[in-house]
Coordinates of C-alpha atoms and ligand atoms in Angstrom, one line a residue:
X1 CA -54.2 7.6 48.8
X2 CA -53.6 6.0 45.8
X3 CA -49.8 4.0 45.1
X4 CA -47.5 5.9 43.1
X5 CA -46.9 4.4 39.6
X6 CA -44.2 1.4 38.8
X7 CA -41.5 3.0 37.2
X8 CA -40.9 1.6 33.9
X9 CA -37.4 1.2 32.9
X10 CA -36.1 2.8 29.1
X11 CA -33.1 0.3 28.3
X12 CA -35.6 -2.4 28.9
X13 CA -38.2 -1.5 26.0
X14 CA -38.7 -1.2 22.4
X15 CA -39.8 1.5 20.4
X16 CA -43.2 0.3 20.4
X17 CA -43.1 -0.9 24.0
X18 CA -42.1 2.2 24.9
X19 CA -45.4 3.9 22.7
X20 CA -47.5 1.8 24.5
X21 CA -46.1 2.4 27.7
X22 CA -46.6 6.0 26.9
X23 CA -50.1 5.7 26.0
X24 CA -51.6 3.3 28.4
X25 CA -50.1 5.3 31.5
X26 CA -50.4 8.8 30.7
X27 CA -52.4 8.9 27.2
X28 CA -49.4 9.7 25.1
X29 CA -48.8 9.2 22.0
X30 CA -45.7 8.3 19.7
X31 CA -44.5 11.8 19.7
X32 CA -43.2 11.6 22.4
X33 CA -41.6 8.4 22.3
X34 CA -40.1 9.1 18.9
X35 CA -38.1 12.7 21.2
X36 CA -37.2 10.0 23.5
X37 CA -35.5 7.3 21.5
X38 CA -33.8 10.4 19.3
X39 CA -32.7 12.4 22.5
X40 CA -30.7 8.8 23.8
X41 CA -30.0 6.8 21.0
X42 CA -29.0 9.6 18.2
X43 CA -27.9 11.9 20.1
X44 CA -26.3 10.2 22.8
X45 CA -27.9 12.2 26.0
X46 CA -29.4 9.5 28.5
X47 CA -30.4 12.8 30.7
X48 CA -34.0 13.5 29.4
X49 CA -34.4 15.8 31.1
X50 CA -33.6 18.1 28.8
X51 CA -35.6 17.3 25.6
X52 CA -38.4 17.2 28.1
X53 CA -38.7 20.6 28.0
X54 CA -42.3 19.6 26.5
X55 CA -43.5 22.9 27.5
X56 CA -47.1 22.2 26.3
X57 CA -47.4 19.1 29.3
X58 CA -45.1 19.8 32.1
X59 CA -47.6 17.6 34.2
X60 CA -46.3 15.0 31.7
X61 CA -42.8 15.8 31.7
X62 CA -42.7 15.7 35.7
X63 CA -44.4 12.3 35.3
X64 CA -42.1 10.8 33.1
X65 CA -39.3 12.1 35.0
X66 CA -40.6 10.7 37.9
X67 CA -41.6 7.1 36.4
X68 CA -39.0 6.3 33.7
X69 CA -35.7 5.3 34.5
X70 CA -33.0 5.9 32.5
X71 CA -30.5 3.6 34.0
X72 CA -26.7 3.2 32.9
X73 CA -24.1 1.9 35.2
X74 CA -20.4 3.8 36.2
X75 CA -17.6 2.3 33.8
X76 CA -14.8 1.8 36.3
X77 CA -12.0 0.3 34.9
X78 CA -10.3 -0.2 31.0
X79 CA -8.0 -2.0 29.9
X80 CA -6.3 -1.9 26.6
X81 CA -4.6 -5.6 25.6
X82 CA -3.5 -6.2 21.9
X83 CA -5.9 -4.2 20.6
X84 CA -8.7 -5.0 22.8
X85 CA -11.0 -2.7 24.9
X86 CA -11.8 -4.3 28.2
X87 CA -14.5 -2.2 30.3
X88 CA -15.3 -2.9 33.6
X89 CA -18.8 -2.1 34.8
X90 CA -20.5 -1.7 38.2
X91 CA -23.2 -3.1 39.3
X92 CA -25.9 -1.4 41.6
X93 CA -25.4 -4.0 44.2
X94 CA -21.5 -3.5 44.0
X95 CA -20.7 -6.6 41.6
X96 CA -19.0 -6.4 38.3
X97 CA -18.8 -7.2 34.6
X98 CA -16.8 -6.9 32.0
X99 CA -17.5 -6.5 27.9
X100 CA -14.7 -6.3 25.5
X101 CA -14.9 -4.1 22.3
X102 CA -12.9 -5.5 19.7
X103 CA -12.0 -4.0 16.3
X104 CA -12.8 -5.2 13.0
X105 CA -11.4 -4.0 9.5
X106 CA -14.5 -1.6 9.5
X107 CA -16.3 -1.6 12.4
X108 CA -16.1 -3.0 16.1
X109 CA -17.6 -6.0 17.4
X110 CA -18.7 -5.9 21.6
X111 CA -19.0 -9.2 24.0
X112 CA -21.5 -9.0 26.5
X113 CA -21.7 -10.5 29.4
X114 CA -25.4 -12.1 30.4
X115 CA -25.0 -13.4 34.2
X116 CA -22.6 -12.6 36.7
X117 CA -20.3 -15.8 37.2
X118 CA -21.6 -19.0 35.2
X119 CA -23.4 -22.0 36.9
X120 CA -22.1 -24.2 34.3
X121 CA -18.8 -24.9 36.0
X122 CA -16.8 -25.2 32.9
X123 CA -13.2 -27.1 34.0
X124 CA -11.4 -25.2 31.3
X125 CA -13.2 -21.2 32.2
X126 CA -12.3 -18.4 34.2
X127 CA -15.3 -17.2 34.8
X128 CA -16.7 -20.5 36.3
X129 CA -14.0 -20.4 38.6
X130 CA -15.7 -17.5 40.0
X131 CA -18.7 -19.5 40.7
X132 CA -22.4 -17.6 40.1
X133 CA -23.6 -14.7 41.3
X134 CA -26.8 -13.3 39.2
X135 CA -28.6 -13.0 36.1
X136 CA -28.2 -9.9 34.4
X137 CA -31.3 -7.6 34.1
X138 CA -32.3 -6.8 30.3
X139 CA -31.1 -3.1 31.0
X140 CA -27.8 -4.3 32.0
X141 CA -27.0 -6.1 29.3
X142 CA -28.5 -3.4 26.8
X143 CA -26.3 -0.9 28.7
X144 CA -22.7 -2.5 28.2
X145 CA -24.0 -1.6 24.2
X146 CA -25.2 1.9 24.7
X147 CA -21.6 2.4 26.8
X148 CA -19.6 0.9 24.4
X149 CA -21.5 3.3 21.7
X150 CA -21.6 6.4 23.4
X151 CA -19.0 5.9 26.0
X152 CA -16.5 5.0 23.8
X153 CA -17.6 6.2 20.7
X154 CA -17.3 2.6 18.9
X155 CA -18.6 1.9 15.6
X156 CA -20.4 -1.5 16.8
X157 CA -21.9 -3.4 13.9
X158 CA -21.6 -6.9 15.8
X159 CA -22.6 -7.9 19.1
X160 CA -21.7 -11.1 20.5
X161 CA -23.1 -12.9 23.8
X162 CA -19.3 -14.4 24.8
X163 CA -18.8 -12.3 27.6
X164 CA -19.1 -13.5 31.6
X165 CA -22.1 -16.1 31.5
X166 CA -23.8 -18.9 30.0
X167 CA -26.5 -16.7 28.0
X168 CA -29.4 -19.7 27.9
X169 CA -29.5 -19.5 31.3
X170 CA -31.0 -16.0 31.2
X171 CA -32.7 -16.5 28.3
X172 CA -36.0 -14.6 28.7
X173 CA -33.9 -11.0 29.3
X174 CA -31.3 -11.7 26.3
X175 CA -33.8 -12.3 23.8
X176 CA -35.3 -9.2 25.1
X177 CA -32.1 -7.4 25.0
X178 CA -32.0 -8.6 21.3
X179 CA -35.1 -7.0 20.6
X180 CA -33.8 -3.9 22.0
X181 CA -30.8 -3.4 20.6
X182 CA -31.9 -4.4 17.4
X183 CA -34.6 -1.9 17.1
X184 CA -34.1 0.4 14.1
X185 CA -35.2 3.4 16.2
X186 CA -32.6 2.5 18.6
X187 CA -29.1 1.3 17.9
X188 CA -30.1 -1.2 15.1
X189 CA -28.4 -4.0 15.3
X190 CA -29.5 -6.5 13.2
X191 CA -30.1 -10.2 14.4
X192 CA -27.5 -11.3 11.4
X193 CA -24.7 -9.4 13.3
X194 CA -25.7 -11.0 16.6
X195 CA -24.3 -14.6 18.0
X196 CA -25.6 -16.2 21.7
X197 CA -22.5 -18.7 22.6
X198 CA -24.3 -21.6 24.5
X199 CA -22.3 -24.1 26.3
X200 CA -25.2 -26.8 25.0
X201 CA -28.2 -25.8 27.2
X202 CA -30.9 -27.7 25.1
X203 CA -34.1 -26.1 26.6
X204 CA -32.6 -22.7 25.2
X205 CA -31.7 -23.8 22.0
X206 CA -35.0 -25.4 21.3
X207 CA -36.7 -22.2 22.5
X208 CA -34.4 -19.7 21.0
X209 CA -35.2 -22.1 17.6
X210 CA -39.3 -21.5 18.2
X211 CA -38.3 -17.8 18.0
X212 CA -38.4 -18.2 14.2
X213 CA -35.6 -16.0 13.8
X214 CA -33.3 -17.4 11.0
X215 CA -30.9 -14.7 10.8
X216 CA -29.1 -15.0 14.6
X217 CA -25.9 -16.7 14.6
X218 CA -25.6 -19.9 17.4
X219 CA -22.2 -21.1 18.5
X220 CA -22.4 -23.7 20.3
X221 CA -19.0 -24.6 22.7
X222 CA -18.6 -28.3 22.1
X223 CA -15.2 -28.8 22.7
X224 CA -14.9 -32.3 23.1
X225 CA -15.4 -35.3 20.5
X226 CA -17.0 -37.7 22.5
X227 CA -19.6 -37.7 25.3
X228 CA -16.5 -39.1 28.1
X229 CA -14.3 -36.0 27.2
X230 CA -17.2 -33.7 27.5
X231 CA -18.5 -34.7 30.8
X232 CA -15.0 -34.2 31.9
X233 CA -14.9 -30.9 31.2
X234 CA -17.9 -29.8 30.7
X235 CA -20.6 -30.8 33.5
X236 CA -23.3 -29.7 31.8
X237 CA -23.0 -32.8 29.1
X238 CA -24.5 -35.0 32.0
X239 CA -27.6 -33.2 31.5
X240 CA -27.4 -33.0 27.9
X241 CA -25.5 -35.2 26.2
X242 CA -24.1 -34.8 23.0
X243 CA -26.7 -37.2 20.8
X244 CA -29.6 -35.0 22.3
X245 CA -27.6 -31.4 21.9
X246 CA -27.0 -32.4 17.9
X247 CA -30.8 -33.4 17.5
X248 CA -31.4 -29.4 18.9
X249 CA -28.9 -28.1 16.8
X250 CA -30.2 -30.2 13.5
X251 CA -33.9 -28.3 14.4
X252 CA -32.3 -25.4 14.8
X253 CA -33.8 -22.6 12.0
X254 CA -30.7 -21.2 9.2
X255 CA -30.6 -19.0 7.0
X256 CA -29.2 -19.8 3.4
X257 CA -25.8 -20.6 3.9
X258 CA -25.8 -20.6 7.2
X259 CA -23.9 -22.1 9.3
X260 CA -23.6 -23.1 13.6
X261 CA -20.5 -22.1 14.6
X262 CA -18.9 -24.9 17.5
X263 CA -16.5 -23.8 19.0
X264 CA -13.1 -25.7 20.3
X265 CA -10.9 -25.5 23.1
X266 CA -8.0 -27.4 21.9
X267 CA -6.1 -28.7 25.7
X268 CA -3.1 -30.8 24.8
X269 CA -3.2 -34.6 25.7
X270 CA -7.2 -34.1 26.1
X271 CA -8.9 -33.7 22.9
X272 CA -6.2 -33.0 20.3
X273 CA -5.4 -36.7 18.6
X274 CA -6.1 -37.6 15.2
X275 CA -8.8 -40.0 16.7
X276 CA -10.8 -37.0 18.0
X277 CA -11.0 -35.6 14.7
X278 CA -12.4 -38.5 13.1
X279 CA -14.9 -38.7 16.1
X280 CA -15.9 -35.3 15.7
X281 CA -16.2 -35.1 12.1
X282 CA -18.4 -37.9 12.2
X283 CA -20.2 -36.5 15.1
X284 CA -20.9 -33.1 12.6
X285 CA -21.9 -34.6 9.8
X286 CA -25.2 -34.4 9.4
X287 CA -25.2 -30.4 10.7
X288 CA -23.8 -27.7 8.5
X289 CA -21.0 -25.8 11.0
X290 CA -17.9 -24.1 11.0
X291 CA -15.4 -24.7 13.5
X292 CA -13.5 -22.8 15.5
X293 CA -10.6 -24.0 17.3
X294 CA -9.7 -21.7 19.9
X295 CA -5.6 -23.3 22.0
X296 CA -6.5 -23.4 25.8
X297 CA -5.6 -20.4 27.4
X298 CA -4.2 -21.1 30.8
X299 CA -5.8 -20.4 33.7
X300 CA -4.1 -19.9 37.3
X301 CA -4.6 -23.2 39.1
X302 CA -4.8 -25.6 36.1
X303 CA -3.8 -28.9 35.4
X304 CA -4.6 -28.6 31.6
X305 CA -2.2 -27.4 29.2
X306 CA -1.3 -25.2 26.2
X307 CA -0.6 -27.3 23.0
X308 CA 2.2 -25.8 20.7
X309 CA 1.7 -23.8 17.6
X310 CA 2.5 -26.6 15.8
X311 CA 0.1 -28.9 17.6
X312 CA -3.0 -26.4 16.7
X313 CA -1.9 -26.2 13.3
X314 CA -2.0 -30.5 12.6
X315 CA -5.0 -30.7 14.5
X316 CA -6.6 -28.0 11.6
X317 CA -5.0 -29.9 9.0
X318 CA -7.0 -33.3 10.0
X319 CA -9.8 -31.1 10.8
X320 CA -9.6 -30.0 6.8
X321 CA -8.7 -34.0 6.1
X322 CA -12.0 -34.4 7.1
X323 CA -13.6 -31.7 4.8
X324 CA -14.9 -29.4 7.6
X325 CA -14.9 -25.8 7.4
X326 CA -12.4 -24.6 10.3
X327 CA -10.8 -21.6 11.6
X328 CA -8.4 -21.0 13.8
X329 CA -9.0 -18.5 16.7
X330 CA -5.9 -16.5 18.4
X331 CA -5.0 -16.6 21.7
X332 CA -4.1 -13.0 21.6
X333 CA -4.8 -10.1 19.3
X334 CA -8.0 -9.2 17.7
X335 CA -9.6 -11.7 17.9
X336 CA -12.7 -12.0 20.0
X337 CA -12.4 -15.0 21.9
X338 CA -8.8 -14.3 22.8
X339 CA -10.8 -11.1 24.3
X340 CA -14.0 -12.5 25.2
X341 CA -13.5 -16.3 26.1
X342 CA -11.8 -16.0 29.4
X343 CA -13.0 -12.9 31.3
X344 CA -12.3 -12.7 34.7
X345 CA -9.0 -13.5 33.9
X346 CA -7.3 -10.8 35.6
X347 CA -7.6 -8.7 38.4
X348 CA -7.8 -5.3 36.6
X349 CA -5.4 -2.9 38.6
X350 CA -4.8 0.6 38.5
X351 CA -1.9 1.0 36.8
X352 CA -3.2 -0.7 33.4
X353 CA -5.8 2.4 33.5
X354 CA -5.9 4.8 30.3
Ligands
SAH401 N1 -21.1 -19.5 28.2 C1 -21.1 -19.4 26.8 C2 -20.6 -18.1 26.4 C3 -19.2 -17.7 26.8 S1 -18.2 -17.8 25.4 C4 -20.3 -20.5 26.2 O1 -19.6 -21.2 26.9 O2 -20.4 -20.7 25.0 C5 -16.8 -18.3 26.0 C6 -16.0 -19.1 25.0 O3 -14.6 -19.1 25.5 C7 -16.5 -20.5 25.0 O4 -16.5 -21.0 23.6 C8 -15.5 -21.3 25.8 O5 -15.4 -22.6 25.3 C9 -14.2 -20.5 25.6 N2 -13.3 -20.6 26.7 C10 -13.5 -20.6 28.0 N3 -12.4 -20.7 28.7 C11 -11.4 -20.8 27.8 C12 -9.9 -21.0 28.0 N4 -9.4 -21.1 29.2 N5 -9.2 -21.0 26.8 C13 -9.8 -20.8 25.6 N6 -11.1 -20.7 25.4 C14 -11.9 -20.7 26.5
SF4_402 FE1 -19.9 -20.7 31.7 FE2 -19.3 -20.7 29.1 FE3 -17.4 -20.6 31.0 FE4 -18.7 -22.8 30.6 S1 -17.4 -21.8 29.1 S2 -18.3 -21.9 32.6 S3 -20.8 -22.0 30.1 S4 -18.9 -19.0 30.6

C-alpha cells in the first residue's frame, strides 16, 4: 500500500513555495494557491475549507484538506499594561509564549518570541531565568503575526524579534519566518520594518550578513563597555568576545543611512560611570550605530539595581559628549522594550484578563 503523503504545513511557506508545493504534489497550478493566500491572509479565514469549495476537483480539495495544515495556536491569556498588548500563546506540547503588540502614532509594532526560554543565560533577563525549553517552529513564529493581525485586528507595519529567545539561535526558521511574513501575497512586511535582537551570537550575524539583505534592521544587546563587564553579565561574551562581535558587525551589509542599533541595559554601580562611556564610545567608533539605553528593570531575585532618573539622564548626556547618536528607552509605556525586553516577567493571572 503506498504511505500517505507528508503533510505540508501553510504558515511555513511562501507564495511560491506554496505554488510549487501545489504543483509537484498534486499538479496544481497557481490558481489555486493565489484562493489560498487570499482566503487566509486577506480575508482572514484560516478554515479552508470553505473556499475549497473547488467544485471542478473535489479529489483535490479532499487532498489538500487532508495534506495541508493550517496551524494556529489557542491565545489564552491578555494582558493590557500602559498601553501594551501582552498575548499569551499555547503551545501544542503545553508550553507557552508570549508576543507584545505595541502601538505606534500610526500603526502597531509586534515582538515575537523565537525559542522557548533562552540558552544564553543573560544575568540581567527574565526569560533566562526560565532556563530553555525549545526552538520555535517557523509556523509558530509566523502565527503570533497572523494572531496579532487577525486576532486582534492590529495594524502591524513593524515586527520585531525581542520577544522570549535569543533569535540567532534558531536562525534557519526565523529567516524563514522573514520570508514568510514578508511576502507581498501574504501579510507584507517588509524587511526595513523588521529588527532580529541578537545577544552577540557571531555565527548568526555573519550568516544573517551573507543573506545580502541590506534593508533588515540588527540590534545587537551589548550592554557592557568592556569585555570584564560583559562576561559578567553576559555569558555568552566568553565565546564571543567583543573585538570579534565588532569585526561581524563592521561586515555586516547597511543600507544608506543605516544604522545597528546596540542596545543598553543601564544597572547602577555596573556599567553607568563616565569611564564606561568613554570605553564604549571608543569601542563604537568605527561602526555607524544608534544607541539605546534601556534602565534595568528589576527582576525578582536580583542583586542588580535600578539607577535613578537622573542617573539615566547624565549617562545620555556623556553618551552625547561623545557624539553618539542615543536614545533613551522607557521602562514603561509604549515603548517596546519596556514591553518586549523582559517577558516572562509575570505570572499572567486571571483577574488581569480583558
Ligand atoms: N535575545 C535577544 C532578543 C531579546 S531582546 C537579545 O538579547 O537581544 C531583549 C532585550 O531586552 C535585550 O536588549 C536585553 O538586553 C533587554 N533586557 C533583558 N532583560 C532586561 C531587564 N531586566 N531590564 C531591561 N532590559 C532588559
Ligand atoms: Fe536570552 Fe536575550 Fe535574555 Fe540574553 S537578554 S537571556 S539572549 S533573551
Amino acid at each position: 500500500m503506498k504511505n500517505p503523503p507528508t503533510p505540508f504545513k501553510f504558515f511555513e511557506l511562501t507564495f511560491s513555495e506554496l505554488t510549487l508545493e501545489l504543483k509537484n504534489r498534486y499538479g496544481k497550478g497557481a490558481y489555486y494557491a493565489t484562493t489560498i493566500f487570499r482566503e487566509i491572509y486577506v480575508n482572514g479565514n484560516p478554515d479552508v475549507g470553505k473556499p475549497l469549495e473547488f467544485s471542478r476537483s473535489k479529489t483535490f480539495c479532499r487532498q489538500l484538506l487532508r495534506d495541508l495544515e493550517i496551524n494556529l495556536n489557542p491565545v489564552t491569556e491578555i494582558k493590557k499594561e500602559n498601553g501594551l498588548t501582552k498575548f499569551v500563546t499555547n503551545l501544542r506540547d503545553g508550553l507557552k509564549i508570549e508576543s507584545v503588540i505595541v502601538p505606534m502614532a500610526t500603526h502597531y509594532t509586534l515582538c515575537v518570541s523565537t525559542q522557548v526560554g533562552c540558552k544564553m543565560g543573560c544575568r540581567f533577563c527574565e526569560t533566562a531565568r526560565h532556563g530553555f525549553f525549545r526552538n520555535l517552529s517557523v509556523e509558530e513564529i509566523v502565527g503570533q503575526l497572523y494572531t496579532a493581525k487577525f486576532g486582534f485586528g492590529a495594524r502591524v507595519r513593524n515586527v520585531v524579534f525581542m520577544g522570549m529567545g535569543e533569535p540567532l539561535d534558531n536562525y534557519d526558521n526565523v529567516v524563514q519566518a522573514i520570508r514568510v511574513m514578508g511576502d507581498q501575497r501574504g501579510m507584507d512586511i517588509p524587511r526595513r520594518y523588521v529588527s532580529v535582537s541578537t545577544s552577540g551570537r557571531i555565527d548568526g550575524i555573519r550568516k544573517l550578513a551573507a543573506l545580502n539583505w541590506p534593508q533588515l534592521n540588527l540590534a545587537v544587546s551589548l550592554n557592557a563597555p568592556n569585555d570584564q563587564i560583559r562576561s559578567k553579565i553576559m555569558p555568552i561574551n566568553n565565546i564571543y568576545p567583543m573585538v570579534k562581535l565588532r569585526e561581524a558587525l563592521r561586515d555586516f551589509p547597511m543600507k544608506k543611512n543605516g544604522a545597528i542599533y546596540i542596545e543598553y541595559v543601564l544597572i547602577k554601580n555596573l556599567n553607568d560611570r563616565r569611564e564606561h562611556v568613554a570605553q564604549l564610545a571608543d569601542y563604537l567608533k568605527p561602526l555607524k550605530v544608534k544607541v539605546n539605553v534601556i534602565p534595568y528593570n528589576p527582576h525578582t531575585d536580583s542583586s542588580f539595581e535600578t539607577p535613578e532618573e537622573k542617573d539615566v539622564s547624565r549617562f545620555i548626556d556623556w553618551l552625547v559628549e561623545e557624539k553618539i547618536f542615543v536614545r533613551k528607552r522607557s521602562t514603561k509605556g509604549q515603548d517596546i522594550l519596556a514591553g518586549c525586553g523582559q517577558l516572562g516577567k509575570n505570572p499572567l493571572s486571571k483577574d488581569q484578563f480583558v
